[in-house]
GROMACS .gro file of C-alpha atoms in nm:
model
  329
    1MET     CA    1  -0.634  -1.845   1.867
    2THR     CA    2  -0.684  -1.469   1.907
    3LYS     CA    3  -1.002  -1.271   1.889
    4VAL     CA    4  -0.925  -0.999   1.607
    5LEU     CA    5  -1.128  -0.699   1.507
    6VAL     CA    6  -1.067  -0.628   1.138
    7THR     CA    7  -1.155  -0.276   1.016
    8GLY     CA    8  -1.229  -0.253   0.652
    9SER     CA    9  -1.320  -0.622   0.646
   10ALA     CA   10  -1.535  -0.603   0.330
   11GLY     CA   11  -1.272  -0.415   0.133
   12PHE     CA   12  -1.041  -0.542  -0.140
   13ILE     CA   13  -0.749  -0.630   0.107
   14GLY     CA   14  -0.958  -0.655   0.421
   15SER     CA   15  -1.171  -0.936   0.276
   16HIS     CA   16  -0.868  -1.147   0.206
   17VAL     CA   17  -0.717  -1.068   0.542
   18THR     CA   18  -1.035  -1.171   0.719
   19ALA     CA   19  -1.045  -1.505   0.522
   20ALA     CA   20  -0.675  -1.576   0.605
   21LEU     CA   21  -0.719  -1.498   0.975
   22GLU     CA   22  -1.022  -1.729   0.992
   23ALA     CA   23  -0.824  -2.000   0.800
   24HIS     CA   24  -0.553  -1.975   1.065
   25GLY     CA   25  -0.812  -2.035   1.338
   26HIS     CA   26  -0.853  -1.678   1.468
   27GLU     CA   27  -1.206  -1.550   1.570
   28VAL     CA   28  -1.269  -1.235   1.362
   29THR     CA   29  -1.508  -0.946   1.434
   30LYS     CA   30  -1.584  -0.744   1.118
   31LEU     CA   31  -1.629  -0.368   1.082
   32ASP     CA   32  -1.673  -0.198   0.750
   33LEU     CA   33  -1.841   0.115   0.632
   34ARG     CA   34  -2.008  -0.080   0.354
   35HIS     CA   35  -2.217  -0.252   0.629
   36GLY     CA   36  -2.292   0.081   0.809
   37ALA     CA   37  -2.017   0.034   1.070
   38ASP     CA   38  -1.775   0.338   1.076
   39VAL     CA   39  -1.436   0.323   1.245
   40ARG     CA   40  -1.499   0.684   1.371
   41ASP     CA   41  -1.791   0.564   1.574
   42ALA     CA   42  -1.643   0.541   1.933
   43ALA     CA   43  -1.974   0.403   2.082
   44LEU     CA   44  -1.967   0.117   1.823
   45LEU     CA   45  -1.602   0.043   1.897
   46GLY     CA   46  -1.694   0.029   2.271
   47ARG     CA   47  -1.931  -0.253   2.196
   48LEU     CA   48  -1.686  -0.446   1.972
   49LEU     CA   49  -1.359  -0.412   2.148
   50PRO     CA   50  -1.400  -0.586   2.487
   51GLY     CA   51  -1.233  -0.917   2.491
   52THR     CA   52  -1.047  -0.848   2.168
   53GLY     CA   53  -0.670  -0.933   2.162
   54ALA     CA   54  -0.564  -0.749   1.845
   55VAL     CA   55  -0.694  -0.507   1.588
   56VAL     CA   56  -0.598  -0.536   1.211
   57HIS     CA   57  -0.673  -0.192   1.084
   58GLN     CA   58  -0.743  -0.189   0.705
   59ALA     CA   59  -1.014   0.076   0.688
   60ALA     CA   60  -0.891   0.379   0.486
   61LYS     CA   61  -0.970   0.616   0.202
   62VAL     CA   62  -0.727   0.505  -0.057
   63GLY     CA   63  -0.566   0.640  -0.386
   64LEU     CA   64  -0.348   0.942  -0.438
   65GLY     CA   65  -0.631   1.194  -0.430
   66VAL     CA   66  -0.772   1.377  -0.727
   67ASN     CA   67  -0.734   1.738  -0.599
   68VAL     CA   68  -0.717   1.945  -0.280
   69ALA     CA   69  -1.092   1.907  -0.219
   70ASP     CA   70  -1.017   1.542  -0.120
   71LEU     CA   71  -0.808   1.652   0.187
   72PRO     CA   72  -1.093   1.663   0.448
   73ASP     CA   73  -1.207   1.308   0.357
   74TYR     CA   74  -0.856   1.171   0.375
   75ALA     CA   75  -0.800   1.341   0.712
   76SER     CA   76  -1.134   1.245   0.849
   77VAL     CA   77  -1.115   0.867   0.756
   78ASN     CA   78  -0.754   0.798   0.776
   79VAL     CA   79  -0.623   1.025   1.050
   80TYR     CA   80  -0.931   1.101   1.280
   81GLY     CA   81  -1.063   0.741   1.235
   82THR     CA   82  -0.735   0.594   1.344
   83ALA     CA   83  -0.716   0.829   1.642
   84VAL     CA   84  -1.067   0.729   1.752
   85LEU     CA   85  -0.973   0.361   1.711
   86LEU     CA   86  -0.654   0.390   1.911
   87ALA     CA   87  -0.820   0.579   2.188
   88ALA     CA   88  -1.093   0.300   2.214
   89MET     CA   89  -0.821   0.029   2.211
   90ALA     CA   90  -0.656   0.207   2.504
   91ALA     CA   91  -0.975   0.235   2.692
   92HIS     CA   92  -1.059  -0.138   2.641
   93GLY     CA   93  -0.702  -0.277   2.702
   94VAL     CA   94  -0.639  -0.401   2.356
   95GLY     CA   95  -0.266  -0.437   2.326
   96ARG     CA   96  -0.184  -0.521   1.961
   97LEU     CA   97  -0.234  -0.329   1.637
   98VAL     CA   98  -0.153  -0.439   1.284
   99LEU     CA   99  -0.180  -0.127   1.073
  100ALA     CA  100  -0.220  -0.127   0.697
  101SER     CA  101   0.042   0.134   0.592
  102SER     CA  102   0.186   0.195   0.246
  103MET     CA  103   0.506   0.231   0.054
  104VAL     CA  104   0.381   0.579  -0.041
  105VAL     CA  105   0.516   0.708   0.293
  106TYR     CA  106   0.866   0.693   0.140
  107GLY     CA  107   0.806   0.936  -0.142
  108GLU     CA  108   1.057   0.855  -0.407
  109GLY     CA  109   1.247   0.533  -0.367
  110ALA     CA  110   1.615   0.489  -0.307
  111TYR     CA  111   1.867   0.604  -0.564
  112ASP     CA  112   2.248   0.584  -0.615
  113CYS     CA  113   2.469   0.847  -0.775
  114ALA     CA  114   2.805   0.737  -0.914
  115ARG     CA  115   2.975   1.039  -0.743
  116HIS     CA  116   2.767   1.081  -0.423
  117GLY     CA  117   2.649   0.740  -0.337
  118ARG     CA  118   2.293   0.708  -0.189
  119VAL     CA  119   2.078   1.021  -0.240
  120ARG     CA  120   1.722   1.127  -0.205
  121PRO     CA  121   1.609   1.324  -0.493
  122GLY     CA  122   1.334   1.595  -0.447
  123ALA     CA  123   1.001   1.590  -0.617
  124ARG     CA  124   1.017   1.598  -0.993
  125SER     CA  125   0.936   1.949  -1.139
  126PRO     CA  126   0.624   2.010  -1.348
  127ALA     CA  127   0.857   2.142  -1.621
  128ASP     CA  128   1.071   1.839  -1.636
  129LEU     CA  129   0.764   1.614  -1.651
  130ALA     CA  130   0.601   1.827  -1.924
  131ARG     CA  131   0.903   1.779  -2.145
  132GLY     CA  132   0.921   1.414  -2.102
  133SER     CA  133   1.218   1.416  -1.856
  134PHE     CA  134   1.089   1.152  -1.607
  135GLU     CA  135   1.402   1.025  -1.428
  136PRO     CA  136   1.508   1.211  -1.114
  137CYS     CA  137   1.858   1.348  -1.104
  138CYS     CA  138   2.115   1.378  -0.820
  139PRO     CA  139   2.022   1.665  -0.609
  140ARG     CA  140   2.398   1.746  -0.559
  141CYS     CA  141   2.545   1.723  -0.907
  142GLY     CA  142   2.254   1.673  -1.143
  143SER     CA  143   2.384   1.334  -1.274
  144SER     CA  144   2.164   1.055  -1.367
  145LEU     CA  145   2.082   0.807  -1.089
  146VAL     CA  146   2.033   0.427  -1.059
  147PHE     CA  147   1.733   0.315  -0.844
  148ALA     CA  148   1.790   0.082  -0.554
  149THR     CA  149   1.577  -0.110  -0.305
  150ILE     CA  150   1.441   0.093  -0.020
  151GLY     CA  151   1.448  -0.042   0.349
  152GLU     CA  152   1.223   0.058   0.635
  153ASP     CA  153   1.479   0.288   0.790
  154ALA     CA  154   1.484   0.523   0.492
  155PRO     CA  155   1.378   0.887   0.547
  156LEU     CA  156   1.003   0.933   0.494
  157ASP     CA  157   0.879   1.194   0.250
  158PRO     CA  158   0.500   1.159   0.174
  159ARG     CA  159   0.407   1.355  -0.142
  160ASN     CA  160   0.033   1.336  -0.173
  161ALA     CA  161  -0.276   1.347   0.046
  162TYR     CA  162  -0.299   0.969   0.090
  163ALA     CA  163   0.073   0.936   0.168
  164THR     CA  164   0.052   1.209   0.429
  165THR     CA  165  -0.235   1.052   0.615
  166LYS     CA  166  -0.072   0.696   0.602
  167LEU     CA  167   0.234   0.849   0.765
  168ALA     CA  168   0.009   1.027   1.023
  169GLN     CA  169  -0.141   0.685   1.104
  170GLU     CA  170   0.200   0.540   1.171
  171HIS     CA  171   0.289   0.834   1.407
  172LEU     CA  172  -0.040   0.795   1.592
  173ALA     CA  173   0.011   0.418   1.631
  174ALA     CA  174   0.366   0.489   1.768
  175ASN     CA  175   0.220   0.738   2.019
  176TRP     CA  176  -0.036   0.470   2.125
  177ALA     CA  177   0.228   0.211   2.162
  178ARG     CA  178   0.453   0.427   2.378
  179GLU     CA  179   0.184   0.550   2.606
  180THR     CA  180   0.005   0.214   2.651
  181GLY     CA  181   0.288  -0.037   2.616
  182GLY     CA  182   0.102  -0.188   2.327
  183THR     CA  183   0.266  -0.349   2.018
  184ALA     CA  184   0.217  -0.183   1.689
  185VAL     CA  185   0.321  -0.329   1.351
  186ALA     CA  186   0.296  -0.115   1.033
  187LEU     CA  187   0.278  -0.313   0.716
  188ARG     CA  188   0.403  -0.101   0.434
  189TYR     CA  189   0.213  -0.246   0.139
  190HIS     CA  190   0.372  -0.211  -0.206
  191ASN     CA  191   0.152  -0.230  -0.516
  192VAL     CA  192  -0.115  -0.488  -0.422
  193TYR     CA  193  -0.323  -0.654  -0.682
  194GLY     CA  194  -0.542  -0.954  -0.712
  195PRO     CA  195  -0.911  -1.086  -0.721
  196ARG     CA  196  -1.174  -0.856  -0.592
  197MET     CA  197  -0.964  -0.544  -0.662
  198PRO     CA  198  -1.198  -0.241  -0.713
  199ARG     CA  199  -1.268  -0.149  -1.076
  200ASP     CA  200  -1.128   0.163  -1.246
  201THR     CA  201  -1.199   0.487  -1.050
  202PRO     CA  202  -0.987   0.804  -1.008
  203TYR     CA  203  -0.865   0.645  -0.684
  204SER     CA  204  -0.780   0.306  -0.815
  205GLY     CA  205  -0.432   0.152  -0.838
  206VAL     CA  206  -0.271   0.109  -1.177
  207ALA     CA  207  -0.335  -0.269  -1.203
  208ALA     CA  208  -0.711  -0.209  -1.168
  209ILE     CA  209  -0.702   0.071  -1.419
  210PHE     CA  210  -0.525  -0.158  -1.676
  211ARG     CA  211  -0.744  -0.460  -1.607
  212SER     CA  212  -1.064  -0.247  -1.626
  213ALA     CA  213  -0.949  -0.117  -1.969
  214LEU     CA  214  -0.877  -0.454  -2.113
  215GLU     CA  215  -1.210  -0.588  -1.987
  216ALA     CA  216  -1.386  -0.311  -2.171
  217GLY     CA  217  -1.179  -0.383  -2.489
  218ARG     CA  218  -0.965  -0.068  -2.451
  219ALA     CA  219  -0.591  -0.046  -2.468
  220PRO     CA  220  -0.427   0.019  -2.128
  221ARG     CA  221  -0.281   0.370  -2.123
  222VAL     CA  222   0.064   0.371  -1.975
  223PHE     CA  223   0.168   0.699  -1.828
  224GLU     CA  224   0.521   0.850  -1.869
  225ASP     CA  225   0.742   0.607  -2.067
  226GLY     CA  226   0.620   0.301  -1.887
  227GLY     CA  227   0.955   0.257  -1.719
  228GLN     CA  228   0.840   0.324  -1.366
  229MET     CA  229   0.965   0.050  -1.139
  230ARG     CA  230   0.729  -0.106  -0.877
  231ASP     CA  231   0.689  -0.415  -0.667
  232PHE     CA  232   0.357  -0.580  -0.742
  233VAL     CA  233   0.253  -0.810  -0.455
  234HIS     CA  234  -0.051  -1.043  -0.457
  235VAL     CA  235  -0.328  -0.976  -0.213
  236ARG     CA  236  -0.322  -1.329  -0.076
  237ASP     CA  237   0.040  -1.288   0.014
  238VAL     CA  238  -0.052  -0.949   0.183
  239ALA     CA  239  -0.315  -1.129   0.377
  240GLU     CA  240  -0.059  -1.387   0.499
  241ALA     CA  241   0.166  -1.099   0.605
  242ASN     CA  242  -0.108  -0.966   0.829
  243VAL     CA  243  -0.151  -1.308   0.997
  244ALA     CA  244   0.226  -1.320   1.048
  245ALA     CA  245   0.223  -0.967   1.200
  246LEU     CA  246  -0.002  -1.085   1.491
  247THR     CA  247   0.317  -1.225   1.652
  248GLY     CA  248   0.564  -0.959   1.541
  249GLY     CA  249   0.688  -0.627   1.686
  250GLU     CA  250   0.797  -0.520   2.020
  251PRO     CA  251   0.586  -0.376   2.309
  252GLY     CA  252   0.596   0.002   2.348
  253THR     CA  253   0.693   0.074   1.995
  254LEU     CA  254   0.595   0.066   1.637
  255THR     CA  255   0.790  -0.163   1.390
  256ALA     CA  256   0.745  -0.109   1.024
  257TYR     CA  257   0.786  -0.384   0.750
  258ASN     CA  258   0.769  -0.367   0.369
  259VAL     CA  259   0.531  -0.613   0.229
  260ALA     CA  260   0.644  -0.681  -0.119
  261SER     CA  261   0.733  -0.968  -0.360
  262GLY     CA  262   1.101  -0.874  -0.384
  263GLU     CA  263   1.058  -0.904  -0.767
  264PRO     CA  264   1.044  -0.554  -0.924
  265HIS     CA  265   0.870  -0.492  -1.262
  266SER     CA  266   0.801  -0.175  -1.464
  267VAL     CA  267   0.448  -0.040  -1.516
  268GLY     CA  268   0.497  -0.106  -1.878
  269GLU     CA  269   0.567  -0.479  -1.804
  270LEU     CA  270   0.244  -0.491  -1.593
  271ALA     CA  271   0.032  -0.363  -1.874
  272ALA     CA  272   0.196  -0.585  -2.130
  273ALA     CA  273   0.165  -0.897  -1.907
  274LEU     CA  274  -0.216  -0.827  -1.859
  275ALA     CA  275  -0.273  -0.757  -2.219
  276ALA     CA  276  -0.105  -1.072  -2.325
  277GLU     CA  277  -0.295  -1.290  -2.093
  278ARG     CA  278  -0.630  -1.142  -2.214
  279GLY     CA  279  -0.529  -1.138  -2.579
  280GLY     CA  280  -0.498  -0.765  -2.616
  281PRO     CA  281  -0.541  -0.482  -2.709
  282GLU     CA  282  -0.176  -0.393  -2.662
  283PRO     CA  283  -0.090  -0.106  -2.423
  284VAL     CA  284  -0.032   0.244  -2.540
  285THR     CA  285   0.235   0.454  -2.384
  286THR     CA  286   0.106   0.808  -2.362
  287GLY     CA  287   0.372   1.024  -2.197
  288GLU     CA  288   0.108   1.166  -1.960
  289HIS     CA  289   0.205   1.218  -1.602
  290ARG     CA  290   0.052   1.290  -1.253
  291LEU     CA  291   0.244   1.529  -1.014
  292GLY     CA  292   0.172   1.302  -0.716
  293ASP     CA  293   0.343   1.002  -0.871
  294VAL     CA  294   0.700   0.905  -0.802
  295ARG     CA  295   0.931   0.742  -1.051
  296HIS     CA  296   1.069   0.435  -0.889
  297ILE     CA  297   0.985   0.258  -0.561
  298VAL     CA  298   1.118  -0.086  -0.509
  299ALA     CA  299   1.119  -0.263  -0.174
  300ALA     CA  300   1.379  -0.444   0.028
  301PRO     CA  301   1.153  -0.709   0.195
  302HIS     CA  302   1.429  -0.868   0.406
  303ARG     CA  303   1.317  -0.735   0.744
  304ALA     CA  304   0.969  -0.909   0.718
  305THR     CA  305   1.133  -1.239   0.616
  306ALA     CA  306   1.378  -1.228   0.908
  307GLU     CA  307   1.148  -1.102   1.184
  308LEU     CA  308   0.800  -1.220   1.076
  309GLY     CA  309   0.883  -1.524   0.870
  310PHE     CA  310   0.693  -1.372   0.580
  311ARG     CA  311   0.791  -1.439   0.219
  312ALA     CA  312   0.560  -1.370  -0.073
  313ARG     CA  313   0.482  -1.695  -0.260
  314ILE     CA  314   0.290  -1.581  -0.574
  315GLY     CA  315   0.524  -1.481  -0.856
  316PHE     CA  316   0.456  -1.216  -1.112
  317ALA     CA  317   0.383  -1.444  -1.401
  318GLU     CA  318   0.147  -1.664  -1.198
  319GLY     CA  319  -0.029  -1.356  -1.032
  320MET     CA  320  -0.081  -1.187  -1.370
  321LYS     CA  321  -0.229  -1.504  -1.523
  322GLU     CA  322  -0.490  -1.515  -1.255
  323PHE     CA  323  -0.554  -1.148  -1.228
  324ALA     CA  324  -0.608  -1.111  -1.601
  325THR     CA  325  -0.948  -1.282  -1.566
  326ALA     CA  326  -1.022  -1.273  -1.190
  327PRO     CA  327  -1.344  -1.107  -1.067
  328LEU     CA  328  -1.321  -0.738  -0.989
  329ALA     CA  329  -1.533  -0.567  -0.719
   0.00000   0.00000   0.00000
C-alpha cells in the first residue's frame, strides 16, 4: 500500500484514477481546484506531501485551446503548476511521479510512403484543408501516405497550446527525475472517453461533443470527412494504467507509455456507433476543420503491456454501448 497524492482528483479521469487506487488498497490524498485546492499553491503542497510515496498528477487545463488568448492559462496551470508541484516533491522527498501526458505531444501520427518509408509530414496547410484535401502527403515526394502506429520513441511535434504544455510537463518531470533520482512515468493518453466525461464545451473531446449533441436530439457534426483515425480508450482502462504505473519506470529518468486500446477507429465510426446506440439522429459530415487538429494518430501500446503489464480490457463496441447513455459531468 502506498500513500498517493492525486491532483485533479475530482476531474473526469482523476475521479476514476482515485477510485481505482483506493480499490487496489492505496491511501489517497485528493487535491482538486473544484474543492478550492490549487496545485500552484506551494504552501498547500507543503502540508499534503509529507509521508507521501507517490504523486499521480492529473490536474491540467485540457482541450486544444480556442485561440491565442488561452495561452496564459495553459502555461500557468499546466507548466507553472507542474513546476511548483515538482519543487515541492523534491523538498519533501517524494520519489515517484505518474504524469498524465497525452498523445498530442506527437503532432501527426506515423506515416509510411511507398518510396521513402517512414516519414513525418508537416502541419497541413490552411489552403489544403479549405479545399477538402485532408490527407497529409509525403514531405519528400508529395505522394499519398498510409498511416501507421506510433511508438513512444517517435519525434515529438506539439501543434497547439495544450500539446506544447503537455510536452513541457514531460521535460520538467525529466529534469526533476535526473536531479533528484526520482522515478517519473508519463502516460500518453489517447482519446479517453467514458462515464463522467465533461459535457460539450469548446475544450471538450470529440466523444463528449458527439454524446452531448445526441442527448440534445441533434445530429453529431463530424468534421473533415470523418476518416480521421484515433484510438478511443475507456477511462476505467486509463485508471488501471495509472495504478500499474506506480511500479513502473526507472530511477533518475522519465519513461513514456502510450495508454491506448490498440483498436483504432475513425471519428466517423465513433459518431455512428454513439448515434446507433441512442437511436439517432444520424451523424452529419460537414467538411469543417480546425487548424490545431491532426489527421491520424494511432498508438502502438506494446511498451505499456511489456513493462507495466497494462492491457486495455474494454472494447470499442462495449464501451460505446455504455457511454451512449452514461452520465456526463
